[in-house]
mmCIF file with all atom_site columns, C-alpha atoms in Angstrom:
data_model
loop_
_atom_site.group_PDB
_atom_site.id
_atom_site.type_symbol
_atom_site.label_atom_id
_atom_site.label_alt_id
_atom_site.label_comp_id
_atom_site.label_asym_id
_atom_site.label_entity_id
_atom_site.label_seq_id
_atom_site.pdbx_PDB_ins_code
_atom_site.Cartn_x
_atom_site.Cartn_y
_atom_site.Cartn_z
_atom_site.occupancy
_atom_site.B_iso_or_equiv
_atom_site.pdbx_formal_charge
_atom_site.auth_seq_id
_atom_site.auth_comp_id
_atom_site.auth_asym_id
_atom_site.auth_atom_id
_atom_site.pdbx_PDB_model_num
ATOM 1   C CA . MET A 1 1   ? 40.688  -40.028 -44.671 1.00 0.00 ? 1   MET A CA 1
ATOM 2   C CA . SER A 1 2   ? 42.202  -41.601 -41.709 1.00 0.00 ? 2   SER A CA 1
ATOM 3   C CA . GLY A 1 3   ? 42.605  -38.271 -40.041 1.00 0.00 ? 3   GLY A CA 1
ATOM 4   C CA . ARG A 1 4   ? 38.980  -37.232 -40.696 1.00 0.00 ? 4   ARG A CA 1
ATOM 5   C CA . TYR A 1 5   ? 37.940  -40.608 -39.274 1.00 0.00 ? 5   TYR A CA 1
ATOM 6   C CA . THR A 1 6   ? 39.973  -40.216 -36.122 1.00 0.00 ? 6   THR A CA 1
ATOM 7   C CA . ALA A 1 7   ? 38.667  -36.766 -35.668 1.00 0.00 ? 7   ALA A CA 1
ATOM 8   C CA . THR A 1 8   ? 35.090  -38.006 -35.922 1.00 0.00 ? 8   THR A CA 1
ATOM 9   C CA . ARG A 1 9   ? 35.603  -40.832 -33.410 1.00 0.00 ? 9   ARG A CA 1
ATOM 10  C CA . THR A 1 10  ? 37.119  -38.340 -30.924 1.00 0.00 ? 10  THR A CA 1
ATOM 11  C CA . SER A 1 11  ? 34.164  -35.962 -31.443 1.00 0.00 ? 11  SER A CA 1
ATOM 12  C CA . LEU A 1 12  ? 31.700  -38.882 -30.826 1.00 0.00 ? 12  LEU A CA 1
ATOM 13  C CA . ARG A 1 13  ? 33.482  -40.060 -27.736 1.00 0.00 ? 13  ARG A CA 1
ATOM 14  C CA . THR A 1 14  ? 33.730  -36.601 -26.303 1.00 0.00 ? 14  THR A CA 1
ATOM 15  C CA . GLY A 1 15  ? 29.974  -36.039 -26.990 1.00 0.00 ? 15  GLY A CA 1
ATOM 16  C CA . GLY A 1 16  ? 29.282  -39.477 -25.372 1.00 0.00 ? 16  GLY A CA 1
ATOM 17  C CA . ILE A 1 17  ? 31.329  -38.562 -22.294 1.00 0.00 ? 17  ILE A CA 1
ATOM 18  C CA . MET A 1 18  ? 29.486  -35.124 -21.941 1.00 0.00 ? 18  MET A CA 1
ATOM 19  C CA . LEU A 1 19  ? 26.254  -36.929 -22.344 1.00 0.00 ? 19  LEU A CA 1
ATOM 20  C CA . LEU A 1 20  ? 27.006  -39.383 -19.567 1.00 0.00 ? 20  LEU A CA 1
ATOM 21  C CA . PHE A 1 21  ? 28.232  -36.615 -17.364 1.00 0.00 ? 21  PHE A CA 1
ATOM 22  C CA . THR A 1 22  ? 25.148  -34.606 -17.954 1.00 0.00 ? 22  THR A CA 1
ATOM 23  C CA . LEU A 1 23  ? 22.928  -37.620 -17.133 1.00 0.00 ? 23  LEU A CA 1
ATOM 24  C CA . ALA A 1 24  ? 24.952  -38.493 -14.158 1.00 0.00 ? 24  ALA A CA 1
ATOM 25  C CA . PHE A 1 25  ? 24.681  -34.867 -12.857 1.00 0.00 ? 25  PHE A CA 1
ATOM 26  C CA . THR A 1 26  ? 21.068  -34.690 -13.452 1.00 0.00 ? 26  THR A CA 1
ATOM 27  C CA . ALA A 1 27  ? 20.402  -37.922 -11.549 1.00 0.00 ? 27  ALA A CA 1
ATOM 28  C CA . LEU A 1 28  ? 22.503  -36.732 -8.614  1.00 0.00 ? 28  LEU A CA 1
ATOM 29  C CA . MET A 1 29  ? 20.616  -33.370 -8.509  1.00 0.00 ? 29  MET A CA 1
ATOM 30  C CA . ALA A 1 30  ? 17.230  -35.283 -8.633  1.00 0.00 ? 30  ALA A CA 1
ATOM 31  C CA . SER A 1 31  ? 18.334  -37.574 -5.866  1.00 0.00 ? 31  SER A CA 1
ATOM 32  C CA . THR A 1 32  ? 19.495  -34.811 -3.741  1.00 0.00 ? 32  THR A CA 1
ATOM 33  C CA . PHE A 1 33  ? 16.178  -32.963 -4.222  1.00 0.00 ? 33  PHE A CA 1
ATOM 34  C CA . GLN A 1 34  ? 14.217  -35.950 -3.184  1.00 0.00 ? 34  GLN A CA 1
ATOM 35  C CA . VAL A 1 35  ? 16.286  -36.476 -0.075  1.00 0.00 ? 35  VAL A CA 1
ATOM 36  C CA . THR A 1 36  ? 16.114  -32.786 1.035   1.00 0.00 ? 36  THR A CA 1
ATOM 37  C CA . ARG A 1 37  ? 12.650  -31.961 0.071   1.00 0.00 ? 37  ARG A CA 1
ATOM 38  C CA . PRO A 1 38  ? 11.165  -33.303 3.350   1.00 0.00 ? 38  PRO A CA 1
ATOM 39  C CA . ALA A 1 39  ? 13.570  -30.982 5.402   1.00 0.00 ? 39  ALA A CA 1
ATOM 40  C CA . ILE A 1 40  ? 12.836  -28.056 3.042   1.00 0.00 ? 40  ILE A CA 1
ATOM 41  C CA . GLU A 1 41  ? 9.028   -28.545 3.344   1.00 0.00 ? 41  GLU A CA 1
ATOM 42  C CA . ALA A 1 42  ? 9.391   -28.940 7.143   1.00 0.00 ? 42  ALA A CA 1
ATOM 43  C CA . SER A 1 43  ? 11.384  -25.672 7.407   1.00 0.00 ? 43  SER A CA 1
ATOM 44  C CA . ARG A 1 44  ? 8.844   -23.877 5.291   1.00 0.00 ? 44  ARG A CA 1
ATOM 45  C CA . GLN A 1 45  ? 5.955   -25.082 7.444   1.00 0.00 ? 45  GLN A CA 1
ATOM 46  C CA . GLU A 1 46  ? 7.735   -24.190 10.621  1.00 0.00 ? 46  GLU A CA 1
ATOM 47  C CA . ALA A 1 47  ? 8.384   -20.647 9.198   1.00 0.00 ? 47  ALA A CA 1
ATOM 48  C CA . GLN A 1 48  ? 4.699   -20.259 8.402   1.00 0.00 ? 48  GLN A CA 1
ATOM 49  C CA . MET A 1 49  ? 3.624   -21.449 11.799  1.00 0.00 ? 49  MET A CA 1
ATOM 50  C CA . ARG A 1 50  ? 5.955   -18.931 13.595  1.00 0.00 ? 50  ARG A CA 1
ATOM 51  C CA . LEU A 1 51  ? 4.438   -16.139 11.484  1.00 0.00 ? 51  LEU A CA 1
ATOM 52  C CA . LEU A 1 52  ? 0.721   -17.247 12.164  1.00 0.00 ? 52  LEU A CA 1
ATOM 53  C CA . ALA A 1 53  ? 1.595   -17.558 15.952  1.00 0.00 ? 53  ALA A CA 1
ATOM 54  C CA . GLU A 1 54  ? 2.433   -13.880 16.039  1.00 0.00 ? 54  GLU A CA 1
ATOM 55  C CA . VAL A 1 55  ? -1.029  -12.936 14.960  1.00 0.00 ? 55  VAL A CA 1
ATOM 56  C CA . LEU A 1 56  ? -2.891  -15.679 16.878  1.00 0.00 ? 56  LEU A CA 1
ATOM 57  C CA . PRO A 1 57  ? -1.867  -17.550 20.060  1.00 0.00 ? 57  PRO A CA 1
ATOM 58  C CA . PRO A 1 58  ? -1.445  -21.193 19.479  1.00 0.00 ? 58  PRO A CA 1
ATOM 59  C CA . GLY A 1 59  ? -3.394  -22.041 22.671  1.00 0.00 ? 59  GLY A CA 1
ATOM 60  C CA . SER A 1 60  ? -6.627  -20.371 21.306  1.00 0.00 ? 60  SER A CA 1
ATOM 61  C CA . TYR A 1 61  ? -7.184  -23.243 18.814  1.00 0.00 ? 61  TYR A CA 1
ATOM 62  C CA . ASP A 1 62  ? -6.719  -26.995 18.681  1.00 0.00 ? 62  ASP A CA 1
ATOM 63  C CA . ASN A 1 63  ? -6.962  -27.800 14.931  1.00 0.00 ? 63  ASN A CA 1
ATOM 64  C CA . ALA A 1 64  ? -4.160  -28.313 12.270  1.00 0.00 ? 64  ALA A CA 1
ATOM 65  C CA . LEU A 1 65  ? -4.062  -24.724 11.136  1.00 0.00 ? 65  LEU A CA 1
ATOM 66  C CA . LEU A 1 66  ? -1.872  -25.190 8.115   1.00 0.00 ? 66  LEU A CA 1
ATOM 67  C CA . ASP A 1 67  ? -4.176  -27.837 6.724   1.00 0.00 ? 67  ASP A CA 1
ATOM 68  C CA . ASP A 1 68  ? -7.410  -25.852 7.324   1.00 0.00 ? 68  ASP A CA 1
ATOM 69  C CA . TYR A 1 69  ? -7.201  -23.197 4.839   1.00 0.00 ? 69  TYR A CA 1
ATOM 70  C CA . VAL A 1 70  ? -9.307  -21.874 1.982   1.00 0.00 ? 70  VAL A CA 1
ATOM 71  C CA . ARG A 1 71  ? -8.220  -20.044 -1.179  1.00 0.00 ? 71  ARG A CA 1
ATOM 72  C CA . PHE A 1 72  ? -9.997  -17.150 -2.610  1.00 0.00 ? 72  PHE A CA 1
ATOM 73  C CA . GLY A 1 73  ? -9.949  -15.781 -5.988  1.00 0.00 ? 73  GLY A CA 1
ATOM 74  C CA . PRO A 1 74  ? -8.890  -12.258 -7.317  1.00 0.00 ? 74  PRO A CA 1
ATOM 75  C CA . ALA A 1 75  ? -9.776  -9.697  -4.661  1.00 0.00 ? 75  ALA A CA 1
ATOM 76  C CA . PRO A 1 76  ? -8.312  -6.327  -5.609  1.00 0.00 ? 76  PRO A CA 1
ATOM 77  C CA . GLN A 1 77  ? -10.302 -4.669  -2.732  1.00 0.00 ? 77  GLN A CA 1
ATOM 78  C CA . ILE A 1 78  ? -7.654  -6.095  -0.431  1.00 0.00 ? 78  ILE A CA 1
ATOM 79  C CA . GLY A 1 79  ? -4.656  -5.813  -2.756  1.00 0.00 ? 79  GLY A CA 1
ATOM 80  C CA . MET A 1 80  ? -4.799  -9.555  -3.776  1.00 0.00 ? 80  MET A CA 1
ATOM 81  C CA . ASP A 1 81  ? -5.269  -9.407  -7.542  1.00 0.00 ? 81  ASP A CA 1
ATOM 82  C CA . ALA A 1 82  ? -4.157  -13.048 -7.978  1.00 0.00 ? 82  ALA A CA 1
ATOM 83  C CA . GLY A 1 83  ? -6.106  -14.346 -4.893  1.00 0.00 ? 83  GLY A CA 1
ATOM 84  C CA . GLY A 1 84  ? -4.775  -15.656 -1.655  1.00 0.00 ? 84  GLY A CA 1
ATOM 85  C CA . ARG A 1 85  ? -5.376  -17.853 1.294   1.00 0.00 ? 85  ARG A CA 1
ATOM 86  C CA . VAL A 1 86  ? -7.437  -17.761 4.584   1.00 0.00 ? 86  VAL A CA 1
ATOM 87  C CA . TRP A 1 87  ? -6.372  -20.085 7.452   1.00 0.00 ? 87  TRP A CA 1
ATOM 88  C CA . ARG A 1 88  ? -9.214  -21.119 9.797   1.00 0.00 ? 88  ARG A CA 1
ATOM 89  C CA . ALA A 1 89  ? -8.535  -21.561 13.586  1.00 0.00 ? 89  ALA A CA 1
ATOM 90  C CA . ARG A 1 90  ? -11.111 -23.823 15.524  1.00 0.00 ? 90  ARG A CA 1
ATOM 91  C CA . LYS A 1 91  ? -11.335 -25.156 19.016  1.00 0.00 ? 91  LYS A CA 1
ATOM 92  C CA . ALA A 1 92  ? -13.316 -28.378 19.662  1.00 0.00 ? 92  ALA A CA 1
ATOM 93  C CA . GLY A 1 93  ? -14.736 -27.929 16.191  1.00 0.00 ? 93  GLY A CA 1
ATOM 94  C CA . GLU A 1 94  ? -16.058 -24.479 16.754  1.00 0.00 ? 94  GLU A CA 1
ATOM 95  C CA . PRO A 1 95  ? -14.855 -21.408 14.694  1.00 0.00 ? 95  PRO A CA 1
ATOM 96  C CA . VAL A 1 96  ? -12.366 -19.203 16.502  1.00 0.00 ? 96  VAL A CA 1
ATOM 97  C CA . ALA A 1 97  ? -10.633 -16.971 14.026  1.00 0.00 ? 97  ALA A CA 1
ATOM 98  C CA . LEU A 1 98  ? -9.598  -16.429 10.385  1.00 0.00 ? 98  LEU A CA 1
ATOM 99  C CA . ILE A 1 99  ? -6.086  -15.495 9.228   1.00 0.00 ? 99  ILE A CA 1
ATOM 100 C CA . ILE A 1 100 ? -6.182  -13.710 6.001   1.00 0.00 ? 100 ILE A CA 1
ATOM 101 C CA . GLU A 1 101 ? -3.524  -12.648 3.434   1.00 0.00 ? 101 GLU A CA 1
ATOM 102 C CA . GLY A 1 102 ? -3.837  -9.028  2.335   1.00 0.00 ? 102 GLY A CA 1
ATOM 103 C CA . ALA A 1 103 ? -1.516  -6.361  0.691   1.00 0.00 ? 103 ALA A CA 1
ATOM 104 C CA . ALA A 1 104 ? -1.312  -2.619  0.294   1.00 0.00 ? 104 ALA A CA 1
ATOM 105 C CA . SER A 1 105 ? -0.166  -1.439  -3.160  1.00 0.00 ? 105 SER A CA 1
ATOM 106 C CA . ASP A 1 106 ? 0.450   2.203   -1.937  1.00 0.00 ? 106 ASP A CA 1
ATOM 107 C CA . GLY A 1 107 ? 3.560   1.754   0.352   1.00 0.00 ? 107 GLY A CA 1
ATOM 108 C CA . TYR A 1 108 ? 6.366   4.246   0.037   1.00 0.00 ? 108 TYR A CA 1
ATOM 109 C CA . ALA A 1 109 ? 8.372   1.780   -2.004  1.00 0.00 ? 109 ALA A CA 1
ATOM 110 C CA . GLY A 1 110 ? 5.628   -0.260  -3.428  1.00 0.00 ? 110 GLY A CA 1
ATOM 111 C CA . ARG A 1 111 ? 3.719   -3.355  -2.421  1.00 0.00 ? 111 ARG A CA 1
ATOM 112 C CA . ILE A 1 112 ? 3.465   -4.317  1.351   1.00 0.00 ? 112 ILE A CA 1
ATOM 113 C CA . GLY A 1 113 ? 2.191   -7.818  2.052   1.00 0.00 ? 113 GLY A CA 1
ATOM 114 C CA . LEU A 1 114 ? 0.503   -8.643  5.323   1.00 0.00 ? 114 LEU A CA 1
ATOM 115 C CA . VAL A 1 115 ? -1.514  -11.105 7.346   1.00 0.00 ? 115 VAL A CA 1
ATOM 116 C CA . VAL A 1 116 ? -4.502  -10.184 9.488   1.00 0.00 ? 116 VAL A CA 1
ATOM 117 C CA . ALA A 1 117 ? -6.096  -12.349 12.261  1.00 0.00 ? 117 ALA A CA 1
ATOM 118 C CA . VAL A 1 118 ? -9.806  -11.673 12.888  1.00 0.00 ? 118 VAL A CA 1
ATOM 119 C CA . HIS A 1 119 ? -11.659 -13.377 15.796  1.00 0.00 ? 119 HIS A CA 1
ATOM 120 C CA . ARG A 1 120 ? -15.167 -14.840 15.219  1.00 0.00 ? 120 ARG A CA 1
ATOM 121 C CA . ASP A 1 121 ? -16.537 -11.500 16.632  1.00 0.00 ? 121 ASP A CA 1
ATOM 122 C CA . GLY A 1 122 ? -14.699 -9.237  14.263  1.00 0.00 ? 122 GLY A CA 1
ATOM 123 C CA . ARG A 1 123 ? -11.984 -8.331  16.836  1.00 0.00 ? 123 ARG A CA 1
ATOM 124 C CA . LEU A 1 124 ? -8.456  -8.225  15.536  1.00 0.00 ? 124 LEU A CA 1
ATOM 125 C CA . SER A 1 125 ? -6.012  -10.591 17.125  1.00 0.00 ? 125 SER A CA 1
ATOM 126 C CA . GLY A 1 126 ? -2.930  -9.187  15.219  1.00 0.00 ? 126 GLY A CA 1
ATOM 127 C CA . VAL A 1 127 ? -1.469  -7.941  12.203  1.00 0.00 ? 127 VAL A CA 1
ATOM 128 C CA . ARG A 1 128 ? 2.042   -8.689  10.708  1.00 0.00 ? 128 ARG A CA 1
ATOM 129 C CA . VAL A 1 129 ? 3.809   -7.394  7.733   1.00 0.00 ? 129 VAL A CA 1
ATOM 130 C CA . THR A 1 130 ? 5.209   -10.306 5.547   1.00 0.00 ? 130 THR A CA 1
ATOM 131 C CA . GLU A 1 131 ? 6.998   -8.426  2.848   1.00 0.00 ? 131 GLU A CA 1
ATOM 132 C CA . HIS A 1 132 ? 7.931   -4.813  2.184   1.00 0.00 ? 132 HIS A CA 1
ATOM 133 C CA . LYS A 1 133 ? 10.644  -2.525  0.702   1.00 0.00 ? 133 LYS A CA 1
ATOM 134 C CA . GLU A 1 134 ? 10.124  0.374   2.977   1.00 0.00 ? 134 GLU A CA 1
ATOM 135 C CA . THR A 1 135 ? 13.052  2.709   3.674   1.00 0.00 ? 135 THR A CA 1
ATOM 136 C CA . PRO A 1 136 ? 15.435  1.119   6.382   1.00 0.00 ? 136 PRO A CA 1
ATOM 137 C CA . GLY A 1 137 ? 15.408  3.083   9.557   1.00 0.00 ? 137 GLY A CA 1
ATOM 138 C CA . LEU A 1 138 ? 12.458  5.206   8.582   1.00 0.00 ? 138 LEU A CA 1
ATOM 139 C CA . GLY A 1 139 ? 9.348   3.355   7.239   1.00 0.00 ? 139 GLY A CA 1
ATOM 140 C CA . ASP A 1 140 ? 10.387  -0.121  8.113   1.00 0.00 ? 140 ASP A CA 1
ATOM 141 C CA . TYR A 1 141 ? 8.979   0.201   11.664  1.00 0.00 ? 141 TYR A CA 1
ATOM 142 C CA . ILE A 1 142 ? 5.840   -1.458  10.266  1.00 0.00 ? 142 ILE A CA 1
ATOM 143 C CA . ASP A 1 143 ? 7.762   -4.678  10.727  1.00 0.00 ? 143 ASP A CA 1
ATOM 144 C CA . PRO A 1 144 ? 8.157   -5.228  14.560  1.00 0.00 ? 144 PRO A CA 1
ATOM 145 C CA . ARG A 1 145 ? 11.395  -6.975  13.900  1.00 0.00 ? 145 ARG A CA 1
ATOM 146 C CA . LYS A 1 146 ? 12.823  -3.647  12.721  1.00 0.00 ? 146 LYS A CA 1
ATOM 147 C CA . ASP A 1 147 ? 10.916  -1.379  15.069  1.00 0.00 ? 147 ASP A CA 1
ATOM 148 C CA . ARG A 1 148 ? 13.038  0.262   17.624  1.00 0.00 ? 148 ARG A CA 1
ATOM 149 C CA . ARG A 1 149 ? 10.313  0.341   20.048  1.00 0.00 ? 149 ARG A CA 1
ATOM 150 C CA . LYS A 1 150 ? 10.579  -3.179  21.243  1.00 0.00 ? 150 LYS A CA 1
ATOM 151 C CA . ASP A 1 151 ? 8.399   -2.411  24.410  1.00 0.00 ? 151 ASP A CA 1
ATOM 152 C CA . ALA A 1 152 ? 5.455   -1.155  22.271  1.00 0.00 ? 152 ALA A CA 1
ATOM 153 C CA . PRO A 1 153 ? 5.824   -1.884  18.542  1.00 0.00 ? 153 PRO A CA 1
ATOM 154 C CA . TRP A 1 154 ? 3.751   0.256   16.291  1.00 0.00 ? 154 TRP A CA 1
ATOM 155 C CA . ILE A 1 155 ? 1.882   -2.683  14.691  1.00 0.00 ? 155 ILE A CA 1
ATOM 156 C CA . ALA A 1 156 ? 0.737   -3.877  18.101  1.00 0.00 ? 156 ALA A CA 1
ATOM 157 C CA . GLN A 1 157 ? -2.002  -1.123  18.226  1.00 0.00 ? 157 GLN A CA 1
ATOM 158 C CA . PHE A 1 158 ? -4.229  -3.178  15.912  1.00 0.00 ? 158 PHE A CA 1
ATOM 159 C CA . THR A 1 159 ? -4.623  -6.015  18.395  1.00 0.00 ? 159 THR A CA 1
ATOM 160 C CA . GLY A 1 160 ? -7.996  -5.703  20.020  1.00 0.00 ? 160 GLY A CA 1
ATOM 161 C CA . ALA A 1 161 ? -9.460  -3.282  17.399  1.00 0.00 ? 161 ALA A CA 1
ATOM 162 C CA . THR A 1 162 ? -12.899 -4.302  15.995  1.00 0.00 ? 162 THR A CA 1
ATOM 163 C CA . TRP A 1 163 ? -13.535 -3.495  12.387  1.00 0.00 ? 163 TRP A CA 1
ATOM 164 C CA . ALA A 1 164 ? -17.165 -3.142  12.963  1.00 0.00 ? 164 ALA A CA 1
ATOM 165 C CA . GLU A 1 165 ? -16.529 -0.451  15.737  1.00 0.00 ? 165 GLU A CA 1
ATOM 166 C CA . VAL A 1 166 ? -14.193 1.502   13.673  1.00 0.00 ? 166 VAL A CA 1
ATOM 167 C CA . ASP A 1 167 ? -15.793 3.474   10.864  1.00 0.00 ? 167 ASP A CA 1
ATOM 168 C CA . THR A 1 168 ? -14.256 2.489   7.482   1.00 0.00 ? 168 THR A CA 1
ATOM 169 C CA . ALA A 1 169 ? -13.001 5.972   6.968   1.00 0.00 ? 169 ALA A CA 1
ATOM 170 C CA . ALA A 1 170 ? -11.439 5.989   10.308  1.00 0.00 ? 170 ALA A CA 1
ATOM 171 C CA . TRP A 1 171 ? -9.138  2.973   9.346   1.00 0.00 ? 171 TRP A CA 1
ATOM 172 C CA . THR A 1 172 ? -6.249  5.222   8.655   1.00 0.00 ? 172 THR A CA 1
ATOM 173 C CA . VAL A 1 173 ? -3.650  7.221   10.575  1.00 0.00 ? 173 VAL A CA 1
ATOM 174 C CA . ARG A 1 174 ? -4.567  10.085  12.835  1.00 0.00 ? 174 ARG A CA 1
ATOM 175 C CA . LYS A 1 175 ? -2.909  12.626  10.559  1.00 0.00 ? 175 LYS A CA 1
ATOM 176 C CA . ASP A 1 176 ? -5.841  11.752  8.155   1.00 0.00 ? 176 ASP A CA 1
ATOM 177 C CA . GLY A 1 177 ? -8.450  11.995  10.682  1.00 0.00 ? 177 GLY A CA 1
ATOM 178 C CA . GLY A 1 178 ? -8.246  8.216   11.505  1.00 0.00 ? 178 GLY A CA 1
ATOM 179 C CA . SER A 1 179 ? -7.951  6.188   14.659  1.00 0.00 ? 179 SER A CA 1
ATOM 180 C CA . PHE A 1 180 ? -4.331  4.952   14.550  1.00 0.00 ? 180 PHE A CA 1
ATOM 181 C CA . ASP A 1 181 ? -0.955  6.199   15.442  1.00 0.00 ? 181 ASP A CA 1
ATOM 182 C CA . TYR A 1 182 ? 1.999   6.739   13.073  1.00 0.00 ? 182 TYR A CA 1
ATOM 183 C CA . ARG A 1 183 ? 5.508   7.646   13.540  1.00 0.00 ? 183 ARG A CA 1
ATOM 184 C CA . ALA A 1 184 ? 6.596   11.247  12.419  1.00 0.00 ? 184 ALA A CA 1
ATOM 185 C CA . GLY A 1 185 ? 8.451   11.384  9.124   1.00 0.00 ? 185 GLY A CA 1
ATOM 186 C CA . ALA A 1 186 ? 7.200   8.092   7.750   1.00 0.00 ? 186 ALA A CA 1
ATOM 187 C CA . THR A 1 187 ? 3.358   8.563   7.449   1.00 0.00 ? 187 THR A CA 1
ATOM 188 C CA . ILE A 1 188 ? 3.082   6.835   4.098   1.00 0.00 ? 188 ILE A CA 1
ATOM 189 C CA . SER A 1 189 ? 4.124   3.325   5.306   1.00 0.00 ? 189 SER A CA 1
ATOM 190 C CA . ALA A 1 190 ? 1.760   3.566   8.153   1.00 0.00 ? 190 ALA A CA 1
ATOM 191 C CA . ARG A 1 191 ? -1.051  4.799   6.298   1.00 0.00 ? 191 ARG A CA 1
ATOM 192 C CA . ALA A 1 192 ? -0.702  1.943   3.769   1.00 0.00 ? 192 ALA A CA 1
ATOM 193 C CA . VAL A 1 193 ? -0.573  -0.846  6.358   1.00 0.00 ? 193 VAL A CA 1
ATOM 194 C CA . THR A 1 194 ? -3.486  0.599   8.421   1.00 0.00 ? 194 THR A CA 1
ATOM 195 C CA . ARG A 1 195 ? -5.838  0.954   5.540   1.00 0.00 ? 195 ARG A CA 1
ATOM 196 C CA . ALA A 1 196 ? -4.853  -2.464  4.149   1.00 0.00 ? 196 ALA A CA 1
ATOM 197 C CA . ALA A 1 197 ? -5.370  -4.055  7.691   1.00 0.00 ? 197 ALA A CA 1
ATOM 198 C CA . GLY A 1 198 ? -8.872  -2.431  7.794   1.00 0.00 ? 198 GLY A CA 1
ATOM 199 C CA . ARG A 1 199 ? -9.961  -3.672  4.388   1.00 0.00 ? 199 ARG A CA 1
ATOM 200 C CA . SER A 1 200 ? -8.554  -7.234  5.070   1.00 0.00 ? 200 SER A CA 1
ATOM 201 C CA . ALA A 1 201 ? -10.416 -7.396  8.468   1.00 0.00 ? 201 ALA A CA 1
ATOM 202 C CA . ALA A 1 202 ? -13.602 -6.222  6.841   1.00 0.00 ? 202 ALA A CA 1
ATOM 203 C CA . PHE A 1 203 ? -13.260 -8.684  4.005   1.00 0.00 ? 203 PHE A CA 1
ATOM 204 C CA . ALA A 1 204 ? -12.888 -11.661 6.481   1.00 0.00 ? 204 ALA A CA 1
ATOM 205 C CA . ALA A 1 205 ? -15.440 -10.513 8.919   1.00 0.00 ? 205 ALA A CA 1
ATOM 206 C CA . GLN A 1 206 ? -18.031 -10.032 6.048   1.00 0.00 ? 206 GLN A CA 1
ATOM 207 C CA . ARG A 1 207 ? -17.390 -13.527 4.736   1.00 0.00 ? 207 ARG A CA 1
ATOM 208 C CA . MET A 1 208 ? -16.893 -15.308 7.988   1.00 0.00 ? 208 MET A CA 1
ATOM 209 C CA . ASP A 1 209 ? -19.608 -17.921 7.660   1.00 0.00 ? 209 ASP A CA 1
ATOM 210 C CA . ALA A 1 210 ? -18.915 -18.704 4.048   1.00 0.00 ? 210 ALA A CA 1
ATOM 211 C CA . LEU A 1 211 ? -15.003 -19.052 4.759   1.00 0.00 ? 211 LEU A CA 1
ATOM 212 C CA . PHE A 1 212 ? -15.631 -21.434 7.738   1.00 0.00 ? 212 PHE A CA 1
ATOM 213 C CA . ALA A 1 213 ? -18.033 -23.523 5.810   1.00 0.00 ? 213 ALA A CA 1
ATOM 214 C CA . ALA A 1 214 ? -15.968 -23.887 2.611   1.00 0.00 ? 214 ALA A CA 1
ATOM 215 C CA . PRO A 1 215 ? -14.222 -27.337 2.121   1.00 0.00 ? 215 PRO A CA 1
ATOM 216 C CA . ALA A 1 216 ? -10.492 -27.298 3.365   1.00 0.00 ? 216 ALA A CA 1
ATOM 217 C CA . GLY A 1 217 ? -8.225  -26.530 0.444   1.00 0.00 ? 217 GLY A CA 1
ATOM 218 C CA . GLY A 1 218 ? -11.084 -25.323 -1.621  1.00 0.00 ? 218 GLY A CA 1
ATOM 219 C CA . LEU A 1 219 ? -11.700 -22.070 -3.490  1.00 0.00 ? 219 LEU A CA 1
ATOM 220 C CA . LEU A 1 220 ? -14.227 -19.517 -2.224  1.00 0.00 ? 220 LEU A CA 1
ATOM 221 C CA . GLY A 1 221 ? -16.677 -18.313 -4.812  1.00 0.00 ? 221 GLY A CA 1
ATOM 222 C CA . ASP A 1 222 ? -17.386 -14.651 -5.621  1.00 0.00 ? 222 ASP A CA 1
ATOM 223 C CA . THR A 1 223 ? -14.959 -12.295 -3.690  1.00 0.00 ? 223 THR A CA 1
ATOM 224 C CA . GLN A 1 224 ? -16.003 -9.053  -5.256  1.00 0.00 ? 224 GLN A CA 1
#
């Protein structure tokens, strides 16, 4: 009986110690998260601003771009089945440009995410790939950081293009009868990005007024 009683006490004591350790560890982790959260959020916002600055020069607007955004619902026509965001650039309160999230589902290695900046007049300010799994050294030139042509990156050709002046059918690579260049041996990646950029630009331009008028942080209605 005494041995069983001692074993029970030992088990309870061990369990209590483990419980206290778990509670202390959880409290420490929660405290660490609270302390580091502002720095993590600041780092995330900084990375977002760097990306947006690549497609729209910061001097072209004067509003708080990260705060002035609208969400849109499912938009499969631009590859955003779960919806996405549009940031709105303004200067002195007047609309300047939209930066919209889009995607291509037909990349060589799958989905290619991108952002497209469209001026008020429908002219593209820039396009950047945000995620992809294209073949290193071959199709990954769609990302200017990996494009060997630093003097003239492939994706820079979209800057200045106007969606309304380029027929929808022409928003593809020249190999397919389109208006845009590609690199030999890696047509699929370029084709996917080019078509997705055209669809995203058209989506933004056709809804320009509604997107600028929607409340900040709100959800745009019908996007089909």
